[in-house]
PDB file of C-alpha atoms in Angstrom:
ATOM      1  CA  MET A   4       3.988  -7.436 -16.256  1.00  0.00           C
ATOM      2  CA  PRO A   5       2.461  -9.361 -13.358  1.00  0.00           C
ATOM      3  CA  PHE A   6       3.942 -12.719 -12.443  1.00  0.00           C
ATOM      4  CA  PRO A   7       1.951 -15.547 -14.133  1.00  0.00           C
ATOM      5  CA  TYR A   8       0.271 -16.728 -10.913  1.00  0.00           C
ATOM      6  CA  GLU A   9      -1.086 -13.183 -10.333  1.00  0.00           C
ATOM      7  CA  ILE A  10      -3.185 -13.169 -13.512  1.00  0.00           C
ATOM      8  CA  GLY A  11      -6.849 -13.777 -12.882  1.00  0.00           C
ATOM      9  CA  PRO A  12     -10.121 -12.101 -11.940  1.00  0.00           C
ATOM     10  CA  VAL A  13     -10.132  -9.240  -9.440  1.00  0.00           C
ATOM     11  CA  MET A  14     -11.802 -10.179  -6.163  1.00  0.00           C
ATOM     12  CA  VAL A  15     -12.742  -7.519  -3.613  1.00  0.00           C
ATOM     13  CA  LEU A  16     -13.668  -9.116  -0.295  1.00  0.00           C
ATOM     14  CA  ASP A  17     -15.310  -7.909   2.893  1.00  0.00           C
ATOM     15  CA  HIS A  18     -12.728  -6.865   5.478  1.00  0.00           C
ATOM     16  CA  ARG A  19     -11.017  -9.860   7.049  1.00  0.00           C
ATOM     17  CA  PRO A  20      -9.825  -9.936  10.670  1.00  0.00           C
ATOM     18  CA  GLN A  21      -6.642 -11.809   9.692  1.00  0.00           C
ATOM     19  CA  TRP A  22      -5.241  -8.897   7.671  1.00  0.00           C
ATOM     20  CA  PRO A  23      -3.738  -6.930  10.620  1.00  0.00           C
ATOM     21  CA  PRO A  24      -1.997 -10.030  12.074  1.00  0.00           C
ATOM     22  CA  GLU A  25      -0.726 -10.923   8.591  1.00  0.00           C
ATOM     23  CA  PHE A  26       0.735  -7.419   8.346  1.00  0.00           C
ATOM     24  CA  GLU A  27       2.421  -7.763  11.759  1.00  0.00           C
ATOM     25  CA  GLN A  28       4.040 -11.030  10.683  1.00  0.00           C
ATOM     26  CA  LEU A  29       5.278  -9.452   7.435  1.00  0.00           C
ATOM     27  CA  ALA A  30       6.511  -6.358   9.290  1.00  0.00           C
ATOM     28  CA  GLY A  31       8.576  -8.527  11.620  1.00  0.00           C
ATOM     29  CA  GLN A  32      10.230 -10.301   8.688  1.00  0.00           C
ATOM     30  CA  LEU A  33      10.902  -7.041   6.877  1.00  0.00           C
ATOM     31  CA  ARG A  34      12.243  -5.266   9.961  1.00  0.00           C
ATOM     32  CA  ALA A  35      14.696  -8.116  10.570  1.00  0.00           C
ATOM     33  CA  ALA A  36      15.822  -8.046   6.919  1.00  0.00           C
ATOM     34  CA  MET A  37      16.126  -4.263   6.604  1.00  0.00           C
ATOM     35  CA  GLY A  38      17.676  -3.563  10.012  1.00  0.00           C
ATOM     36  CA  GLY A  39      18.348   0.123  10.625  1.00  0.00           C
ATOM     37  CA  VAL A  40      17.621   0.991   6.968  1.00  0.00           C
ATOM     38  CA  ALA A  41      13.863   0.957   7.701  1.00  0.00           C
ATOM     39  CA  LEU A  42      12.696   4.105   9.487  1.00  0.00           C
ATOM     40  CA  ASP A  43       9.111   2.828   9.736  1.00  0.00           C
ATOM     41  CA  ILE A  44       7.052  -0.074   8.446  1.00  0.00           C
ATOM     42  CA  ASP A  45       3.407   0.852   7.873  1.00  0.00           C
ATOM     43  CA  HIS A  46       0.276  -1.143   7.098  1.00  0.00           C
ATOM     44  CA  VAL A  47      -1.267   0.881   4.251  1.00  0.00           C
ATOM     45  CA  GLY A  48      -3.926   0.399   1.597  1.00  0.00           C
ATOM     46  CA  SER A  49      -7.424  -0.917   2.067  1.00  0.00           C
ATOM     47  CA  THR A  50      -6.511  -3.946   4.203  1.00  0.00           C
ATOM     48  CA  ALA A  51      -5.252  -1.463   6.825  1.00  0.00           C
ATOM     49  CA  VAL A  52      -8.725   0.091   7.226  1.00  0.00           C
ATOM     50  CA  PRO A  53     -11.112  -1.826   9.515  1.00  0.00           C
ATOM     51  CA  GLY A  54     -14.463  -2.416   7.833  1.00  0.00           C
ATOM     52  CA  LEU A  55     -13.235  -1.622   4.310  1.00  0.00           C
ATOM     53  CA  ALA A  56     -13.608  -4.135   1.476  1.00  0.00           C
ATOM     54  CA  ALA A  57     -10.296  -4.959  -0.186  1.00  0.00           C
ATOM     55  CA  LYS A  58      -8.381  -7.357  -2.384  1.00  0.00           C
ATOM     56  CA  ASP A  59      -6.753 -10.111  -0.335  1.00  0.00           C
ATOM     57  CA  CYS A  60      -3.309  -8.542  -0.668  1.00  0.00           C
ATOM     58  CA  ILE A  61      -1.528  -6.736   2.167  1.00  0.00           C
ATOM     59  CA  ASP A  62       0.083  -3.404   1.262  1.00  0.00           C
ATOM     60  CA  VAL A  63       3.155  -2.636   3.348  1.00  0.00           C
ATOM     61  CA  GLN A  64       5.086   0.621   3.177  1.00  0.00           C
ATOM     62  CA  ILE A  65       8.717   0.671   4.272  1.00  0.00           C
ATOM     63  CA  ARG A  66       9.924   4.230   4.848  1.00  0.00           C
ATOM     64  CA  VAL A  67      13.659   4.701   4.366  1.00  0.00           C
ATOM     65  CA  ARG A  68      15.867   7.768   4.498  1.00  0.00           C
ATOM     66  CA  SER A  69      16.833   7.311   0.855  1.00  0.00           C
ATOM     67  CA  ILE A  70      16.384   4.571  -1.707  1.00  0.00           C
ATOM     68  CA  ASP A  71      19.524   2.723  -2.703  1.00  0.00           C
ATOM     69  CA  GLU A  72      18.301   0.215  -5.274  1.00  0.00           C
ATOM     70  CA  GLY A  73      21.313  -2.104  -5.098  1.00  0.00           C
ATOM     71  CA  ARG A  74      21.233  -2.267  -1.288  1.00  0.00           C
ATOM     72  CA  ASP A  75      17.444  -2.507  -0.983  1.00  0.00           C
ATOM     73  CA  VAL A  76      16.986  -5.172  -3.653  1.00  0.00           C
ATOM     74  CA  ALA A  77      19.770  -7.250  -2.073  1.00  0.00           C
ATOM     75  CA  LEU A  78      18.264  -6.988   1.439  1.00  0.00           C
ATOM     76  CA  LEU A  79      14.760  -7.993   0.345  1.00  0.00           C
ATOM     77  CA  SER A  80      15.898 -10.597  -2.197  1.00  0.00           C
ATOM     78  CA  ALA A  81      17.770 -12.332   0.615  1.00  0.00           C
ATOM     79  CA  ILE A  82      14.376 -13.244   2.170  1.00  0.00           C
ATOM     80  CA  GLY A  83      12.694 -14.082  -1.148  1.00  0.00           C
ATOM     81  CA  PHE A  84      10.986 -10.813  -2.096  1.00  0.00           C
ATOM     82  CA  ARG A  85      11.160  -9.968  -5.804  1.00  0.00           C
ATOM     83  CA  CYS A  86      11.503  -6.462  -7.224  1.00  0.00           C
ATOM     84  CA  ARG A  87       8.492  -5.938  -9.474  1.00  0.00           C
ATOM     85  CA  ARG A  88       9.269  -5.760 -13.178  1.00  0.00           C
ATOM     86  CA  GLU A  89       6.283  -3.629 -14.236  1.00  0.00           C
ATOM     87  CA  PRO A  90       7.199  -0.381 -16.057  1.00  0.00           C
ATOM     88  CA  TRP A  91       5.536   1.718 -13.316  1.00  0.00           C
ATOM     89  CA  ASN A  92       8.024   0.551 -10.705  1.00  0.00           C
ATOM     90  CA  ARG A  93      10.727   2.996  -9.478  1.00  0.00           C
ATOM     91  CA  THR A  94       8.792   6.284  -9.868  1.00  0.00           C
ATOM     92  CA  GLU A  95       5.290   7.483  -9.005  1.00  0.00           C
ATOM     93  CA  VAL A  96       3.774  10.951  -9.180  1.00  0.00           C
ATOM     94  CA  SER A  97       2.227  12.339  -6.007  1.00  0.00           C
ATOM     95  CA  GLY A  98       0.886  15.888  -5.824  1.00  0.00           C
ATOM     96  CA  GLY A  99       2.359  16.494  -9.276  1.00  0.00           C
ATOM     97  CA  VAL A 100       5.861  15.597  -8.031  1.00  0.00           C
ATOM     98  CA  PRO A 101       7.766  12.519  -9.273  1.00  0.00           C
ATOM     99  CA  CYS A 102       8.795  10.425  -6.244  1.00  0.00           C
ATOM    100  CA  ARG A 103      11.165   7.483  -6.010  1.00  0.00           C
ATOM    101  CA  LYS A 104       9.887   4.058  -4.993  1.00  0.00           C
ATOM    102  CA  LEU A 105      10.513   0.339  -5.340  1.00  0.00           C
ATOM    103  CA  VAL A 106       7.762  -2.269  -5.137  1.00  0.00           C
ATOM    104  CA  PHE A 107       8.390  -5.914  -4.271  1.00  0.00           C
ATOM    105  CA  ALA A 108       6.249  -9.035  -4.686  1.00  0.00           C
ATOM    106  CA  PRO A 109       6.327 -11.755  -2.027  1.00  0.00           C
ATOM    107  CA  PRO A 110       8.087 -15.083  -2.313  1.00  0.00           C
ATOM    108  CA  VAL A 111       6.076 -17.604  -4.357  1.00  0.00           C
ATOM    109  CA  GLY A 112       3.394 -19.168  -2.160  1.00  0.00           C
ATOM    110  CA  ALA A 113       3.715 -16.575   0.635  1.00  0.00           C
ATOM    111  CA  THR A 114       1.003 -14.221   1.921  1.00  0.00           C
ATOM    112  CA  PRO A 115      -0.161 -12.061  -1.024  1.00  0.00           C
ATOM    113  CA  CYS A 116       1.349  -8.621  -0.526  1.00  0.00           C
ATOM    114  CA  ASN A 117       2.989  -5.640  -2.151  1.00  0.00           C
ATOM    115  CA  ILE A 118       5.969  -4.121  -0.359  1.00  0.00           C
ATOM    116  CA  HIS A 119       6.240  -0.402  -1.213  1.00  0.00           C
ATOM    117  CA  LEU A 120       9.663   1.050  -0.429  1.00  0.00           C
ATOM    118  CA  ARG A 121       9.468   4.863  -0.260  1.00  0.00           C
ATOM    119  CA  GLU A 122      11.615   7.686   1.045  1.00  0.00           C
ATOM    120  CA  GLY A 123      10.225   8.874   4.374  1.00  0.00           C
ATOM    121  CA  SER A 124      10.172  12.523   3.300  1.00  0.00           C
ATOM    122  CA  GLY A 125       8.463  11.763  -0.025  1.00  0.00           C
ATOM    123  CA  LEU A 126       4.980  12.974  -0.885  1.00  0.00           C
ATOM    124  CA  ASN A 127       4.126   9.433  -1.979  1.00  0.00           C
ATOM    125  CA  ALA A 128       4.791   8.113   1.552  1.00  0.00           C
ATOM    126  CA  ARG A 129       2.534  10.844   2.951  1.00  0.00           C
ATOM    127  CA  TYR A 130      -0.168   9.999   0.373  1.00  0.00           C
ATOM    128  CA  ALA A 131      -0.309   6.332   1.460  1.00  0.00           C
ATOM    129  CA  LEU A 132      -0.644   7.263   5.129  1.00  0.00           C
ATOM    130  CA  LEU A 133      -3.243   9.958   4.478  1.00  0.00           C
ATOM    131  CA  PHE A 134      -5.346   7.551   2.385  1.00  0.00           C
ATOM    132  CA  ARG A 135      -5.342   5.053   5.254  1.00  0.00           C
ATOM    133  CA  ASP A 136      -5.960   7.506   8.089  1.00  0.00           C
ATOM    134  CA  TYR A 137      -8.738   9.379   6.281  1.00  0.00           C
ATOM    135  CA  LEU A 138     -10.658   6.188   5.538  1.00  0.00           C
ATOM    136  CA  ARG A 139     -10.162   4.982   9.107  1.00  0.00           C
ATOM    137  CA  ALA A 140     -11.612   8.258  10.430  1.00  0.00           C
ATOM    138  CA  ASP A 141     -14.482   8.966   7.999  1.00  0.00           C
ATOM    139  CA  GLU A 142     -17.174   6.278   7.965  1.00  0.00           C
ATOM    140  CA  PRO A 143     -19.263   7.669   5.046  1.00  0.00           C
ATOM    141  CA  ALA A 144     -16.125   7.927   2.870  1.00  0.00           C
ATOM    142  CA  ARG A 145     -15.110   4.402   3.903  1.00  0.00           C
ATOM    143  CA  ARG A 146     -18.513   2.914   3.037  1.00  0.00           C
ATOM    144  CA  ALA A 147     -18.665   4.758  -0.289  1.00  0.00           C
ATOM    145  CA  TRP A 148     -15.122   3.730  -1.241  1.00  0.00           C
ATOM    146  CA  GLY A 149     -15.766   0.077  -0.430  1.00  0.00           C
ATOM    147  CA  ALA A 150     -18.986   0.039  -2.446  1.00  0.00           C
ATOM    148  CA  PHE A 151     -17.277   1.768  -5.373  1.00  0.00           C
ATOM    149  CA  LYS A 152     -14.418  -0.767  -5.462  1.00  0.00           C
ATOM    150  CA  GLN A 153     -16.781  -3.724  -5.531  1.00  0.00           C
ATOM    151  CA  ARG A 154     -18.614  -2.518  -8.664  1.00  0.00           C
ATOM    152  CA  PRO A 155     -15.720  -2.585 -11.162  1.00  0.00           C
ATOM    153  CA  ALA A 156     -14.275  -5.715  -9.545  1.00  0.00           C
ATOM    154  CA  ALA A 157     -17.471  -7.540 -10.501  1.00  0.00           C
ATOM    155  CA  SER A 158     -17.126  -6.654 -14.183  1.00  0.00           C
ATOM    156  CA  VAL A 159     -13.472  -6.204 -15.205  1.00  0.00           C
ATOM    157  CA  SER A 160     -11.246  -8.980 -16.460  1.00  0.00           C
ATOM    158  CA  ASP A 161      -7.891  -8.088 -14.904  1.00  0.00           C
ATOM    159  CA  LEU A 162      -6.033  -6.017 -12.336  1.00  0.00           C
ATOM    160  CA  CYS A 163      -4.679  -3.512 -14.871  1.00  0.00           C
ATOM    161  CA  GLU A 164      -8.164  -2.613 -16.109  1.00  0.00           C
ATOM    162  CA  TYR A 165      -9.409  -2.400 -12.516  1.00  0.00           C
ATOM    163  CA  GLY A 166      -6.581   0.001 -11.654  1.00  0.00           C
ATOM    164  CA  GLN A 167      -7.357   2.232 -14.630  1.00  0.00           C
ATOM    165  CA  ILE A 168     -10.987   2.526 -13.547  1.00  0.00           C
ATOM    166  CA  LYS A 169     -10.032   3.175  -9.926  1.00  0.00           C
ATOM    167  CA  ALA A 170      -7.323   5.816 -10.523  1.00  0.00           C
ATOM    168  CA  PRO A 171      -9.556   8.852 -11.278  1.00  0.00           C
ATOM    169  CA  ALA A 172     -11.873   7.971  -8.392  1.00  0.00           C
ATOM    170  CA  THR A 173      -8.870   7.747  -6.072  1.00  0.00           C
ATOM    171  CA  GLU A 174      -7.971  11.347  -6.953  1.00  0.00           C
ATOM    172  CA  VAL A 175     -11.499  12.455  -5.967  1.00  0.00           C
ATOM    173  CA  LEU A 176     -11.219  10.515  -2.710  1.00  0.00           C
ATOM    174  CA  MET A 177      -7.847  12.089  -1.944  1.00  0.00           C
ATOM    175  CA  ALA A 178      -9.194  15.610  -2.494  1.00  0.00           C
ATOM    176  CA  GLY A 179     -11.582  14.849   0.384  1.00  0.00           C
ATOM    177  CA  ALA A 180      -8.682  13.418   2.375  1.00  0.00           C
ATOM    178  CA  GLU A 181      -6.678  16.627   1.927  1.00  0.00           C
ATOM    179  CA  ARG A 182      -9.633  18.704   3.182  1.00  0.00           C
ATOM    180  CA  TRP A 183      -9.913  16.383   6.194  1.00  0.00           C
ATOM    181  CA  ALA A 184      -6.157  16.682   6.833  1.00  0.00           C
ATOM    182  CA  ALA A 185      -6.370  20.485   6.819  1.00  0.00           C
ATOM    183  CA  GLU A 186      -9.434  20.516   9.111  1.00  0.00           C
ATOM    184  CA  THR A 187      -7.922  18.095  11.634  1.00  0.00           C
ATOM    185  CA  ALA A 188      -4.268  19.245  11.415  1.00  0.00           C
ATOM    186  CA  TRP A 189      -3.317  15.672  10.454  1.00  0.00           C
ATOM    187  CA  THR A 190       0.402  15.017  10.041  1.00  0.00           C
ATOM    188  CA  VAL A 191       2.597  12.059   9.173  1.00  0.00           C
ATOM    189  CA  THR A 192       3.834  10.388  12.344  1.00  0.00           C
ATOM    190  CA  ARG A 193       6.650   8.003  13.127  1.00  0.00           C
ATOM    191  CA  GLN A 194       5.702   4.608  14.500  1.00  0.00           C
ATOM    192  CA  SER A 195       7.528   2.550  17.069  1.00  0.00           C
ATOM    193  CA  PRO A 196       8.115  -1.130  16.354  1.00  0.00           C
ATOM    194  CA  PRO A 197       5.884  -3.435  18.462  1.00  0.00           C
ATOM    195  CA  GLY A 198       7.378  -4.018  21.890  1.00  0.00           C
ATOM    196  CA  SER A 199       9.762  -1.036  21.718  1.00  0.00           C
ATOM    197  CA  ALA A 200       7.766   1.268  24.011  1.00  0.00           C
TER     198      ALA A 200
END
């Protein structure tokens, strides 16, 4: 279940210029906490796509070699992040394959975010990056996706209902993303931390 302060109407906003700097600040905190455990820290989700409407909540993906729940929860708890208690945490299906994950909420009062911990070789990590890169590259898909998200947000009462409406449409969007990936020879890439080049 969501934490009590997270319950309320869904608000999808026009893209905000502060989202990328907010991600960079979060990434710095997470990189310091995770040390060499983090292979990459990615800005994913709609706030990572310039021009795309989104909820005011930064999605961060930490790619690790393998998930070790005891280690990972301890590292992120030490800086105030809380392992989500929803029943969907710990496993998600991507491409028909169950994939491991852990999702963390921020410290109370901090920048709204979801921290998605995924194994770097997992299909779910690839899915998050493909979603982002496809919408960054394809303007008609980006405009259509933003307009679609704003319609249910205006009429649903909570985040769970919004997610249930959005899920089938996301699968349609990702079918287009897979076609784009095949046409452009898109692949998952490793990122370098800022200032490491």
